[in-house]
Short mmCIF file of C-alpha atoms and ligand atoms in Angstrom, two decimals:
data_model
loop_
_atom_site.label_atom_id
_atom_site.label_comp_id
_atom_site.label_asym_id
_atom_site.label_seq_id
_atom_site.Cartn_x
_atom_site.Cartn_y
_atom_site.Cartn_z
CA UNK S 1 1.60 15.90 -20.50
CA UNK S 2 -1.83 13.54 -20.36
CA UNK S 3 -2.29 12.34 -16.98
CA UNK S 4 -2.18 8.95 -16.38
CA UNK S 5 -5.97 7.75 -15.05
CA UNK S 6 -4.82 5.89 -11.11
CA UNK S 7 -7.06 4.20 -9.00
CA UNK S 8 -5.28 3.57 -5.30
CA UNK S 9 -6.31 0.67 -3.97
CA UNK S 10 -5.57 1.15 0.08
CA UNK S 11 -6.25 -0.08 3.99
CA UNK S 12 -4.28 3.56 5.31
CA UNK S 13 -2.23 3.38 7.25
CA UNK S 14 0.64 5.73 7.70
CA UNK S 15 2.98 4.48 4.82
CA UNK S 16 -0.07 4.25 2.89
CA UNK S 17 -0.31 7.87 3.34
CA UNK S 18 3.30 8.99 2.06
CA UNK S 19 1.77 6.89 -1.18
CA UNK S 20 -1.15 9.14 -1.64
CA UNK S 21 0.58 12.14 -0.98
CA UNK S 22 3.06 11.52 -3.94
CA UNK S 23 0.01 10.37 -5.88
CA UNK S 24 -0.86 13.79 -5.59
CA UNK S 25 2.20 15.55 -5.62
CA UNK S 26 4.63 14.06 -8.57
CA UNK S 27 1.47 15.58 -11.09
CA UNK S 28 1.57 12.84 -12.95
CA UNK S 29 -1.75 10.68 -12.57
CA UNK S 30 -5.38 11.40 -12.63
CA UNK S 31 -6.62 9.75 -9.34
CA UNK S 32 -9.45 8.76 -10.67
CA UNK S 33 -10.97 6.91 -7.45
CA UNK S 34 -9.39 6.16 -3.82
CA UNK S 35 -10.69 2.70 -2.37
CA UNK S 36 -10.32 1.84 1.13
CA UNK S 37 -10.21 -1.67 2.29
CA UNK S 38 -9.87 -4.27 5.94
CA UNK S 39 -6.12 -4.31 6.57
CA UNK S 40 -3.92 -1.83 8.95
CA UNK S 41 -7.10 -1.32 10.93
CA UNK S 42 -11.12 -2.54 10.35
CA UNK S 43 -12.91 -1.03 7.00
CA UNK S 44 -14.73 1.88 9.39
CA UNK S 45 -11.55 3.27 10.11
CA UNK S 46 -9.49 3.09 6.45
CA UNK S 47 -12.48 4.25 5.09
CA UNK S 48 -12.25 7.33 7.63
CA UNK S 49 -8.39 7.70 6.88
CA UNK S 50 -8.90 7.46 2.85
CA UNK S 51 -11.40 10.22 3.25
CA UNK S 52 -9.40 12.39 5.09
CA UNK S 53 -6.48 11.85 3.24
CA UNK S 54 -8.66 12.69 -0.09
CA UNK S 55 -9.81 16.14 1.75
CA UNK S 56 -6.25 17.02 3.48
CA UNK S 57 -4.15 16.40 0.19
CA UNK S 58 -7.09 18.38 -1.85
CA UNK S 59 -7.56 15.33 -4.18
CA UNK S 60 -10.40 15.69 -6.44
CA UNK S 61 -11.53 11.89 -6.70
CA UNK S 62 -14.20 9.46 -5.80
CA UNK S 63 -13.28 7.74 -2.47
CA UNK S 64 -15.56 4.43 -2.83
CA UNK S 65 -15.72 2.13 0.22
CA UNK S 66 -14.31 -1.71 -0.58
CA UNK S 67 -14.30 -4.75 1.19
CA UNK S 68 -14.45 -5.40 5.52
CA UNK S 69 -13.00 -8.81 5.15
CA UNK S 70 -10.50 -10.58 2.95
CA UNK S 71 -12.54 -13.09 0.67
CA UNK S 72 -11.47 -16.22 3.11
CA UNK S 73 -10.08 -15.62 6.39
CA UNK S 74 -8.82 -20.07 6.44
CA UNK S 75 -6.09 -20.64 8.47
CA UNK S 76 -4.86 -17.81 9.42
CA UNK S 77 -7.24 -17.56 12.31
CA UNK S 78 -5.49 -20.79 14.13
CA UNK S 79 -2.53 -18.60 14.06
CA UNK S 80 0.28 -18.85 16.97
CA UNK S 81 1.99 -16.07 15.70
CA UNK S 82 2.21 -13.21 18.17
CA UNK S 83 1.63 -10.85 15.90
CA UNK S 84 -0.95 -12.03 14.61
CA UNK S 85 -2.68 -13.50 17.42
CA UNK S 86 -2.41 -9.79 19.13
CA UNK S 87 -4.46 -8.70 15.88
CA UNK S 88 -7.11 -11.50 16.24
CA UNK S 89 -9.99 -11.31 18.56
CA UNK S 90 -9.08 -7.92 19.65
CA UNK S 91 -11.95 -5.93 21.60
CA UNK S 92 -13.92 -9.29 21.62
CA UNK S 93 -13.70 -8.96 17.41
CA UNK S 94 -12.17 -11.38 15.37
CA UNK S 95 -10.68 -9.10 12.95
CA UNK S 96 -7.39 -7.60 11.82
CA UNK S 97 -6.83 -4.37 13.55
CA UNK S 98 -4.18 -2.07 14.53
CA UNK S 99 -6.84 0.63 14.36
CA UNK S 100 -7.15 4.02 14.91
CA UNK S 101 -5.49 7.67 13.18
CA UNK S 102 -2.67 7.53 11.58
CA UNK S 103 0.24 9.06 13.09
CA UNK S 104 -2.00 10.17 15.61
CA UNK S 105 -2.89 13.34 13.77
CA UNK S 106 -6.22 14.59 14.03
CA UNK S 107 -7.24 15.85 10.68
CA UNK S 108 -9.23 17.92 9.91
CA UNK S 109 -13.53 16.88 9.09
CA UNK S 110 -13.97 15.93 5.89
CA UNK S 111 -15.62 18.12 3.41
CA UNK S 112 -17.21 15.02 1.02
CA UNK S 113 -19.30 11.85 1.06
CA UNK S 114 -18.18 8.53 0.22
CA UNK S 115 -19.28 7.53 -3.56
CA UNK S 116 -22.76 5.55 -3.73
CA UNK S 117 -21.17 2.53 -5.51
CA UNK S 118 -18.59 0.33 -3.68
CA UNK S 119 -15.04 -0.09 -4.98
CA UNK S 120 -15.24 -3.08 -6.85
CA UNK S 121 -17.88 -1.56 -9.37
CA UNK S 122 -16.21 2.23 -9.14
CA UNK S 123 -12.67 0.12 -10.26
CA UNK S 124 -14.93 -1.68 -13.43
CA UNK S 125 -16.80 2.19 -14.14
CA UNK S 126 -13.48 3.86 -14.25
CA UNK S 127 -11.15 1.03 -15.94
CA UNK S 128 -14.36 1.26 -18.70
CA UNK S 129 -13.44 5.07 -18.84
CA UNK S 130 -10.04 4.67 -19.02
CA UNK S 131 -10.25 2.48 -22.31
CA UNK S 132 -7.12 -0.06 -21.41
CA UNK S 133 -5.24 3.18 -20.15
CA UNK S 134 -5.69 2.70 -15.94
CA UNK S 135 -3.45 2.11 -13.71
CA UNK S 136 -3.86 0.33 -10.34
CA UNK S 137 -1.58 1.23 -7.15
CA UNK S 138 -2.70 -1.57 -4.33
CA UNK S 139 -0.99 -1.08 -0.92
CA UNK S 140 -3.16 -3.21 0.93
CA UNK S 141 -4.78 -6.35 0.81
CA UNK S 142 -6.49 -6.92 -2.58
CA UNK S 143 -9.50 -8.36 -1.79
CA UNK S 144 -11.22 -5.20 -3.68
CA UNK S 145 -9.75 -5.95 -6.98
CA UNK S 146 -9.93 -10.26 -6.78
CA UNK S 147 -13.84 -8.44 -6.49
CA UNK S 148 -13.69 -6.28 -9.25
CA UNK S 149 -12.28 -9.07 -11.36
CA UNK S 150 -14.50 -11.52 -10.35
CA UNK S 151 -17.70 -9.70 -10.93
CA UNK S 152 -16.53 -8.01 -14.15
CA UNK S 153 -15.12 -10.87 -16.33
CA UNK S 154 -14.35 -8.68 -19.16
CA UNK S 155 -11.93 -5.99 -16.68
CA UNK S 156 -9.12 -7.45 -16.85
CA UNK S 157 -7.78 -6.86 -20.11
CA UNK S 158 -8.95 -2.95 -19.07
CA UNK S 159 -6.39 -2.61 -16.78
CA UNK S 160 -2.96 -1.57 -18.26
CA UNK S 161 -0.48 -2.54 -15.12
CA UNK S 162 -1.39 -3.10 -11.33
CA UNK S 163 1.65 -2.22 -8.78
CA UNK S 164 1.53 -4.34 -5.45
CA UNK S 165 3.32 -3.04 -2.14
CA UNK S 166 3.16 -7.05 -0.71
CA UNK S 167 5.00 -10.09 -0.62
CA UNK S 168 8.25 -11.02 0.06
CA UNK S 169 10.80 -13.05 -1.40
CA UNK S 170 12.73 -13.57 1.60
CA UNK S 171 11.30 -12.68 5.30
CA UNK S 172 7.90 -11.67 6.58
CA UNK S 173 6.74 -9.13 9.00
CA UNK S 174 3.81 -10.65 10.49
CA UNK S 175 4.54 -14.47 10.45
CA UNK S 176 8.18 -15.41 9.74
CA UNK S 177 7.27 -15.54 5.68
CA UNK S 178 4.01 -13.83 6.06
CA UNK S 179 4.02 -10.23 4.43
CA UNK S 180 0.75 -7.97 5.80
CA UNK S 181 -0.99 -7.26 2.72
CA UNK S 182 -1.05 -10.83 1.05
CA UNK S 183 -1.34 -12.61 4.46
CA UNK S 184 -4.53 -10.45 5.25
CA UNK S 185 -6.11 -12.00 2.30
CA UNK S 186 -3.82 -14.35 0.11
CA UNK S 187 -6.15 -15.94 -1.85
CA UNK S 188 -6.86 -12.28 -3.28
CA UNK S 189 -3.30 -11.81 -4.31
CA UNK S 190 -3.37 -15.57 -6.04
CA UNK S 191 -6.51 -14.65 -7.63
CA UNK S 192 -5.17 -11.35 -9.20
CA UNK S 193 -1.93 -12.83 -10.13
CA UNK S 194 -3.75 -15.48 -12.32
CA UNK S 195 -5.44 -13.05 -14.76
CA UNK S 196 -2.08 -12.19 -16.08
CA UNK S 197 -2.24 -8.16 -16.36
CA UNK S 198 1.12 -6.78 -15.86
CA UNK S 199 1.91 -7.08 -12.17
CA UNK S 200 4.89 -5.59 -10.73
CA UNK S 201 5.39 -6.98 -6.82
CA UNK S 202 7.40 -4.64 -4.45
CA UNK S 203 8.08 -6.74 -1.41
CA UNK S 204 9.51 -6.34 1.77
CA UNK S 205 13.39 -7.14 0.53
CA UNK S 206 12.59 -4.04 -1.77
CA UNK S 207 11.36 -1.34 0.64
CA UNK S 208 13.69 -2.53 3.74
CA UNK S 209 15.92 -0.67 1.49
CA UNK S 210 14.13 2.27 1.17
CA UNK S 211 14.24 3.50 5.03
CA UNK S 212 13.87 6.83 5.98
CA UNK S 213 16.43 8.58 8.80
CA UNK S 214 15.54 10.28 11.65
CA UNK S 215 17.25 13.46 9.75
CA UNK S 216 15.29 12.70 6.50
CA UNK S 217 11.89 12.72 8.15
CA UNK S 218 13.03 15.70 9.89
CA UNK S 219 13.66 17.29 6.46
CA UNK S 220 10.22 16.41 5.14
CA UNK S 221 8.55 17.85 8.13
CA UNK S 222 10.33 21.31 8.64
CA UNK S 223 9.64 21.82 4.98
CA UNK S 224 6.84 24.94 4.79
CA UNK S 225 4.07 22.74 3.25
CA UNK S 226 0.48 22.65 4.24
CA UNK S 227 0.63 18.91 5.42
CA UNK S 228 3.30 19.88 7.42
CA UNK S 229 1.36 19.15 10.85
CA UNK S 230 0.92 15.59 9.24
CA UNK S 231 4.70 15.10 8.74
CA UNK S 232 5.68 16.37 12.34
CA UNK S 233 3.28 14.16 13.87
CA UNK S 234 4.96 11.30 11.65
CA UNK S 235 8.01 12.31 12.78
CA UNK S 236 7.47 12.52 16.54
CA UNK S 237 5.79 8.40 16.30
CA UNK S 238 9.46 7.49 14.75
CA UNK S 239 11.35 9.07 17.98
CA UNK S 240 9.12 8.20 20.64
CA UNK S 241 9.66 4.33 19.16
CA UNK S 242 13.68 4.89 18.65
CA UNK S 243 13.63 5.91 22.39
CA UNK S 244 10.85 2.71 22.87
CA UNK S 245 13.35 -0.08 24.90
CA UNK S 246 10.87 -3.10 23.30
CA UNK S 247 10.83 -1.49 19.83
CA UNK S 248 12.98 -3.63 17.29
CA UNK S 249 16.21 -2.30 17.12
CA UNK S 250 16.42 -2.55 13.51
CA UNK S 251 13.62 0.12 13.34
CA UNK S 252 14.88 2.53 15.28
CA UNK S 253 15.90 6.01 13.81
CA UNK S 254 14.69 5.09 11.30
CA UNK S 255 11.33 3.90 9.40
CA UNK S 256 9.83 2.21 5.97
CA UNK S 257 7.36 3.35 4.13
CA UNK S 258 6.76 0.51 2.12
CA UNK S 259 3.69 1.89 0.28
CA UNK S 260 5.98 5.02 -0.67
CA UNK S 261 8.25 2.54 -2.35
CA UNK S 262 5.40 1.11 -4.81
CA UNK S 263 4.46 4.81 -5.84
CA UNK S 264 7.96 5.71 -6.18
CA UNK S 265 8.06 3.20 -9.08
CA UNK S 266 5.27 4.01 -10.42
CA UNK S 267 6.69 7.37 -11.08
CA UNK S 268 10.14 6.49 -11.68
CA UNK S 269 10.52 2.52 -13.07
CA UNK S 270 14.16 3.37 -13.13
CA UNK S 271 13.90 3.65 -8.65
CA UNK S 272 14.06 0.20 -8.62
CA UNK S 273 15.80 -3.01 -10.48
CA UNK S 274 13.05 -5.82 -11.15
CA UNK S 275 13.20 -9.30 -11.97
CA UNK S 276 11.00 -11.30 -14.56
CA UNK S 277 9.87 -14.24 -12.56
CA UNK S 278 7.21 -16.76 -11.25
CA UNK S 279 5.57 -15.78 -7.80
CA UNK S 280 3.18 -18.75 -5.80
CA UNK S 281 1.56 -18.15 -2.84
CA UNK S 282 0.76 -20.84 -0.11
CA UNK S 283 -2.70 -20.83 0.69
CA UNK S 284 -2.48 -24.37 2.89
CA UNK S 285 0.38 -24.77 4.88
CA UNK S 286 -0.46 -23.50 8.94
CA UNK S 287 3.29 -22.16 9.25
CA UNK S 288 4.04 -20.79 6.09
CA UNK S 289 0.55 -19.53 5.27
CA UNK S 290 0.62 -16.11 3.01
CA UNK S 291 3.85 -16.49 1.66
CA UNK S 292 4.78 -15.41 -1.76
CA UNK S 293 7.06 -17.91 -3.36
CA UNK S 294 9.64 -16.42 -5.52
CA UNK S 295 11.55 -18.36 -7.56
CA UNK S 296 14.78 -16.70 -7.29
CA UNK S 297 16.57 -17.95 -10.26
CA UNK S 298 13.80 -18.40 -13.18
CA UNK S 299 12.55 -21.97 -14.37
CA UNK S 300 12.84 -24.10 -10.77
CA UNK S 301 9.38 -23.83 -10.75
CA UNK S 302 6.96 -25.12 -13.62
CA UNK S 303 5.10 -22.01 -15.61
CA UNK S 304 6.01 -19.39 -17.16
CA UNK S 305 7.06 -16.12 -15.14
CA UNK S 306 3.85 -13.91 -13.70
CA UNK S 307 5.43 -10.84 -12.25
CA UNK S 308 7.96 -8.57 -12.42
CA UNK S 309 9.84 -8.26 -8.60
CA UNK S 310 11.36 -5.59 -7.05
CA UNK S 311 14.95 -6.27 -6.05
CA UNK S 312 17.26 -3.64 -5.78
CA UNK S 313 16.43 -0.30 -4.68
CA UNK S 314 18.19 3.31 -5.59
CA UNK S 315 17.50 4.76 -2.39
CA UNK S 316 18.80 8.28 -3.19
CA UNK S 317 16.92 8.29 -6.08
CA UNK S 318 13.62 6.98 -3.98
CA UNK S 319 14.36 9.94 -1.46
CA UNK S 320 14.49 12.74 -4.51
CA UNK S 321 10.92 11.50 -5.35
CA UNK S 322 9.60 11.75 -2.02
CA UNK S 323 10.73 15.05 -1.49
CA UNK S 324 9.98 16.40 -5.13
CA UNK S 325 6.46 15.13 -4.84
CA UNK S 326 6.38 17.03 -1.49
CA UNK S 327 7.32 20.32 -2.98
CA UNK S 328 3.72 20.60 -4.62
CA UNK S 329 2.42 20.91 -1.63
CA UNK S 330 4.86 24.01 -0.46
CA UNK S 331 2.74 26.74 1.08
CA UNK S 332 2.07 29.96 -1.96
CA UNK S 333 4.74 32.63 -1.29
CA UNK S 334 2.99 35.32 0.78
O1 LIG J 401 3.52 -5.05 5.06
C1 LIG J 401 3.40 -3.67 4.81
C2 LIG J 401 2.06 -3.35 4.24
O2 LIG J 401 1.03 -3.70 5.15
C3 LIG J 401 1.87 -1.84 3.98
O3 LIG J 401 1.02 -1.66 2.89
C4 LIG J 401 1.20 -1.37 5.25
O4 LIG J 401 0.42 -0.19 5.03
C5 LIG J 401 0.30 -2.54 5.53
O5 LIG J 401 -0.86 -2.42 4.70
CA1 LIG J 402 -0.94 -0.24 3.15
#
């Protein structure tokens, strides 16, 4: 079967990870470039993580280096969200940052350089390639491709579907209707939205549903794989925060990997029920800055519908493709 040519559009990030691994693993997609952006933790360490994520996973692909800042940073810096305000101005910086590994694992040095051209001109080169065929998986904030689109006026109609991990149609996780992703850098998601390719948005309402138990991560580690160190390192973060007393409650045995969830449809459409709607984002309001308006029953708002949204997830189904992507990486029999 052809591959289908993927670019992976990324800020990693743990969940991010998961995403890249099934990239690999389901066999399906010709990763044709990885691109790293500002989000989970400042661009000098997703780069880092993309690269050793391209080198641990064995992925033959161009890892080219994207944006360090979403295109307009506007309100979101007066925030008085805790959250928020714990990312801001942290080390003296005023950036987003969680920073650091992920999952704490030390992999191992990389064996490849970064491409010479940056992300938004690797996306144009390959989509050019790809002749209307690529794909785009973004699981982090897409200031990159708002780039790519802006400097290339004629990519656009080049690129066959893009699948978001962002938004929400209900709650947020950073402000109360603030998803990560598009609150990083919401006038990228806008911007991408309004050149109409098909857009498929898998919010938070869709990949709350698609946790993992302490039991299923458990699984995924003890399997005999060569990213197994990875996944046990994954798996000890999730109990030492069940037995954290100021973690959530809600996340405890148990977590979300919300990028996972966007791959998983990309490899299975049938994962996941979506609706044909219209999806706005606030860009001015100080309290509800970020959030992605869905209009939950078609035609309250004016214009036509602009994405397709995740709502109800098979999670079964979403755990089969996890661990089938997985098996590719099972250790050759001795
Ligand atoms: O809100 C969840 C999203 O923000 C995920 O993509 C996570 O990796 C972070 O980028
Ligand atoms: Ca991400």
């Amino acid at each position: 079967m052809k591959k289908v040519p993927l670019i992976i559009d990324t800020d990693p990030g743990g969940d991010d990870a998961i995403a890249i691994m099934m990239a690999k693993g389901c066999g399906m997609f010709d990763i044709r470039a990885i691109c790293p952006v500002n989000g989970n933790s400042p661009l000098r360490d997703t780069k880092r993580n993309a690269m050793d994520l391209a080198c641990y996973y064995d992925i033959d692909t161009r890892v080219a280096v994207g944006a360090n800042q979403p295109l307009y940073r506007g309100l979101i810096t007066n925030s008085n969200f805790k959250r928020v305000a714990k990312m801001l101005k942290k080390d003296g910086e005023d950036d987003f940052q969680y920073g650091g590994q992920m999952f704490d694992f030390a992999f191992p040095a990389p064996t490849k350089e970064f491409d010479p051209l940056p992300a938004w001109d690797v996306i144009y080169e390959e989509a050019v390639k790809a002749k209307g065929e690529l794909v785009i998986l973004a699981i982090g904030p897409l200031t990159n491709l708002a780039l790519a689109l802006g400097k290339y006026s004629d990519l656009a109609p080049l690129i066959k579907e893009i699948v978001v991990m962002g938004g929400s149609a209900y709650a947020g996780n950073h402000t109360p209707v603030g998803e990560f992703n598009v609150l990083i850098d919401p006038w990228a998601f806008a911007m991408v939205l309004k050149w109409g390719i098909p857009f498929k948005m898998v919010g938070l309402d869709a990949t709350a549903q698609a946790y993992h138990t302490l039991d299923e991560l458990k699984e995924m580690a003890d399997m005999d794989t060569t990213i197994a160190p990875m996944l046990k390192t994954a798996y000890d973060g999730v109990v030492a925060r069940s037995n954290d007393p100021n973690f959530p409650p809600h996340l405890k045995g148990r977590t979300v990997y919300h990028d996972a969830l966007a791959m998983a449809c990309l490899i299975d459409p049938e994962v996941c029920s979506f609706r044909h709607t219209r999806v706005e984002v606030e860009l001015s309001s100080p309290i509800a800055f970020g959030q992605t308006v869905v209009d939950k029953r078609p035609a309250l708002t004016a214009g036509e519908p602009n994405c397709l949204v995740a709502q109800k997830v098979d999670r079964e189904r979403y755990l089969e493709i996890v661990l089938r992507c997985l098996e590719a990486f099972k250790k050759e029999e001795k």
